[in-house]
Coordinates of C-alpha atoms in Angstrom, one line a residue:
M1 CA -3.5 18.4 -42.8
K2 CA -6.0 16.8 -40.4
E3 CA -5.0 16.5 -36.7
H4 CA -5.6 13.3 -35.0
S5 CA -5.6 11.8 -31.5
L6 CA -3.8 8.6 -32.6
S7 CA -6.4 6.5 -30.9
E8 CA -6.5 4.1 -33.9
S9 CA -4.6 0.8 -33.9
H10 CA -1.5 0.4 -36.1
D11 CA -3.7 -1.4 -38.6
D12 CA -5.6 1.8 -39.3
Y13 CA -2.6 3.9 -40.5
C14 CA 0.8 3.8 -42.0
G15 CA 3.9 6.0 -42.8
T16 CA 4.7 7.9 -45.9
S17 CA 7.1 5.2 -47.2
Y18 CA 4.4 2.5 -46.9
A19 CA 1.8 4.7 -48.5
S20 CA 4.2 5.3 -51.4
N21 CA 4.5 1.5 -51.8
L22 CA 0.8 0.9 -51.6
L23 CA 0.0 3.5 -54.2
D24 CA 3.0 2.9 -56.4
L25 CA 3.8 6.6 -56.2
S26 CA 6.9 8.6 -55.1
V27 CA 7.1 9.8 -51.5
G28 CA 7.0 13.3 -52.9
T29 CA 3.7 12.6 -54.7
V30 CA 2.2 11.1 -51.6
Q31 CA 3.2 14.1 -49.6
A32 CA 1.5 16.3 -52.2
L33 CA -1.7 14.3 -52.0
V34 CA -1.7 14.8 -48.2
E35 CA -1.2 18.5 -48.6
K36 CA -4.2 18.6 -51.1
N37 CA -6.2 16.6 -48.5
E38 CA -6.7 13.8 -51.0
L39 CA -5.3 11.6 -48.3
V40 CA -6.2 11.9 -44.6
A41 CA -3.0 12.3 -42.5
W42 CA -1.7 13.7 -39.3
K43 CA 1.5 13.9 -37.4
T44 CA 2.6 12.2 -34.1
Q45 CA 4.1 14.2 -31.3
G46 CA 7.6 13.3 -32.7
G47 CA 6.7 14.9 -36.0
H48 CA 6.3 11.7 -38.0
R49 CA 3.5 11.6 -40.5
R50 CA 0.8 9.0 -40.3
I51 CA -1.6 8.3 -43.2
S52 CA -5.0 6.7 -42.9
L53 CA -5.2 3.3 -44.6
A54 CA -8.9 3.9 -45.2
S55 CA -8.2 7.0 -47.1
I56 CA -5.6 5.1 -49.2
R57 CA -8.2 2.5 -50.1
K58 CA -10.7 5.2 -51.0
Y59 CA -8.1 6.9 -53.2
Q60 CA -7.4 3.6 -55.0
L61 CA -11.1 3.0 -55.6
Q62 CA -11.7 6.6 -56.9
H63 CA -8.8 6.3 -59.3
N64 CA -9.4 2.7 -60.4
L65 CA -6.0 1.7 -58.9
P66 CA -5.5 -2.0 -58.0
S67 CA -5.1 -3.0 -54.4
T68 CA -1.4 -3.7 -54.0
S69 CA 0.4 -6.8 -52.7
S70 CA 1.5 -4.9 -49.6
M71 CA -2.1 -4.3 -48.5
N72 CA -3.2 -7.7 -49.6
P73 CA 0.0 -9.9 -49.6
H74 CA 0.1 -12.6 -52.3
R75 CA 0.6 -16.1 -51.1
G76 CA 4.1 -17.1 -51.5
M77 CA 5.5 -13.5 -51.9
M78 CA 8.3 -12.7 -49.5
R79 CA 8.2 -9.3 -48.0
I80 CA 11.5 -7.6 -47.4
L81 CA 11.9 -4.4 -45.4
I82 CA 15.1 -2.4 -46.0
I83 CA 16.3 0.3 -43.7
D84 CA 19.3 2.4 -44.6
D85 CA 19.8 6.2 -44.7
D86 CA 21.9 5.8 -47.8
E87 CA 19.5 5.8 -50.8
T88 CA 22.1 4.2 -53.2
T89 CA 22.2 1.2 -50.9
R90 CA 18.5 0.9 -50.7
L91 CA 18.0 1.1 -54.5
M92 CA 20.9 -1.3 -55.1
L93 CA 19.4 -4.0 -52.8
K94 CA 16.0 -3.7 -54.5
A95 CA 17.5 -3.8 -58.0
S96 CA 19.5 -6.9 -57.1
F97 CA 16.3 -8.8 -56.0
E98 CA 14.7 -7.9 -59.4
Q99 CA 17.8 -9.0 -61.3
W100 CA 17.8 -12.4 -59.3
G101 CA 14.2 -12.9 -60.4
M102 CA 13.0 -13.2 -56.8
V103 CA 9.3 -12.9 -56.3
V104 CA 9.6 -10.4 -53.4
D105 CA 7.9 -7.2 -52.3
A106 CA 10.5 -4.8 -51.0
L107 CA 9.7 -1.8 -48.9
L108 CA 12.4 0.9 -48.5
Y109 CA 13.0 3.2 -45.5
E110 CA 15.6 5.8 -44.7
S111 CA 14.3 6.1 -41.1
A112 CA 14.2 3.3 -38.5
V113 CA 11.6 5.3 -36.6
D114 CA 9.1 5.1 -39.5
A115 CA 9.9 1.5 -40.2
L116 CA 9.2 0.6 -36.6
L117 CA 5.9 2.4 -36.7
D118 CA 4.8 0.5 -39.8
L119 CA 6.0 -3.1 -38.8
T120 CA 2.6 -4.2 -37.4
S121 CA 0.8 -3.1 -40.6
W122 CA 3.2 -4.6 -43.1
K123 CA 4.5 -7.7 -41.2
P124 CA 7.7 -8.5 -43.2
H125 CA 9.4 -11.8 -43.5
V126 CA 12.9 -10.3 -43.7
I127 CA 14.4 -7.1 -42.4
L128 CA 17.8 -5.7 -43.7
T129 CA 18.9 -2.8 -41.6
D130 CA 21.9 -0.5 -41.4
L131 CA 23.4 0.1 -37.9
R132 CA 24.6 3.7 -38.2
M133 CA 21.7 6.0 -38.8
P134 CA 20.5 9.4 -37.5
H135 CA 17.7 9.7 -34.9
M136 CA 17.1 6.0 -34.2
N137 CA 20.2 3.9 -35.1
G138 CA 20.1 0.2 -36.0
F139 CA 21.1 -0.9 -32.5
E140 CA 18.1 0.9 -30.9
F141 CA 15.9 -0.3 -33.6
L142 CA 16.8 -4.0 -33.1
K143 CA 16.5 -3.7 -29.3
S144 CA 13.0 -2.3 -29.8
L145 CA 12.2 -5.2 -32.2
S146 CA 13.5 -7.8 -29.8
K147 CA 11.1 -6.7 -27.1
H148 CA 8.1 -7.8 -29.2
G149 CA 7.4 -11.5 -29.4
L150 CA 5.3 -10.8 -32.5
Y151 CA 8.6 -10.4 -34.6
R152 CA 10.6 -13.4 -33.3
D153 CA 10.1 -15.3 -36.5
I154 CA 11.4 -12.4 -38.8
A155 CA 14.7 -13.1 -40.4
V156 CA 16.9 -10.1 -39.6
V157 CA 20.2 -9.1 -41.1
A158 CA 22.2 -6.1 -39.7
M159 CA 24.5 -4.4 -42.2
S160 CA 27.4 -2.0 -41.3
G161 CA 31.0 -1.1 -42.0
L162 CA 31.6 -1.6 -38.3
S163 CA 34.1 -4.3 -37.3
H164 CA 33.0 -7.2 -35.0
D165 CA 34.7 -5.6 -32.0
E166 CA 33.0 -2.2 -32.7
V167 CA 29.6 -3.9 -32.8
I168 CA 30.4 -5.6 -29.5
A169 CA 31.4 -2.2 -28.0
E170 CA 28.0 -0.9 -29.0
G171 CA 26.3 -3.6 -27.0
G172 CA 26.2 -6.3 -29.6
L173 CA 23.2 -7.6 -31.5
P174 CA 20.1 -9.5 -30.2
D175 CA 20.2 -13.3 -30.5
G176 CA 19.3 -14.5 -33.9
V177 CA 20.3 -11.4 -35.8
Q178 CA 22.7 -12.1 -38.6
Y179 CA 25.6 -9.6 -39.2
M180 CA 27.0 -8.7 -42.6
R181 CA 29.8 -6.2 -42.9
K182 CA 29.6 -3.7 -45.7
P183 CA 30.3 -3.8 -48.5
V184 CA 27.4 -6.2 -48.8
D185 CA 28.3 -9.7 -49.9
M186 CA 25.6 -10.1 -52.5
E187 CA 26.2 -13.8 -53.0
W188 CA 25.7 -14.5 -49.3
L189 CA 22.6 -12.3 -49.2
R190 CA 21.1 -14.1 -52.2
G191 CA 21.7 -17.5 -50.6
F192 CA 20.2 -16.3 -47.3
L193 CA 17.1 -15.0 -49.0
D194 CA 16.8 -18.2 -51.0
A195 CA 16.8 -20.2 -47.8
V196 CA 14.2 -17.9 -46.2
L197 CA 11.9 -18.2 -49.2
I198 CA 12.3 -22.1 -49.2
L199 CA 11.3 -22.1 -45.5
Q200 CA 8.4 -19.8 -46.2
K201 CA 7.0 -22.2 -48.9
I202 CA 7.5 -25.2 -46.6
N203 CA 5.6 -23.5 -43.8
Q204 CA 2.7 -22.8 -46.1
R205 CA 2.5 -26.4 -47.5
P206 CA -0.6 -28.1 -46.1
L207 CA 0.1 -31.0 -43.8
C208 CA -0.6 -34.5 -45.0
P209 CA -3.1 -36.5 -42.7
L210 CA -1.7 -39.4 -40.8
R211 CA -2.7 -42.8 -42.2
S212 CA -3.9 -45.4 -39.9
G213 CA -2.6 -49.0 -40.1

């Protein structure tokens, strides 16, 4: 696997989960492509794999694969980033979006570290994150997120089995973050996402010129 100085901007590379979404392949298959040098990749000092977006585009062209919505987002498609170390929860949430008939692009992460590194490349509209996770927990992730003004317009929902008092004891949540105690209230979540989607469509609507007289 190619070593790299990491001098590129975040727009030049992505993590394994993001690459899996772009290529519509499993994470294991993406890792195999890296080992076979069909994708250019390297590791950060913290041991997190970064994959060149240019090499992903090249792979798509070589194999006649369409460029995905994640690399070229469709107008009107809501991008949802899900972070939870429990695979069942991640898959359940994604399956629910499909059952509801929502036009969304969902990207799943088990690691908050990997999700944070990919945020500038993917630019989600909504983030759903667990709070209790190994390595970087949800509290740390949200604190890092709140430091970047670029993400102030992202709708964020924290999910956990923690009580309100336990959340406060951990330092609480940044302003604007919604809290939903597990098990997830799917009806509330559906209504929340519907509202975000409506606002997204309103913000994309062209402004009507003012009429004089």
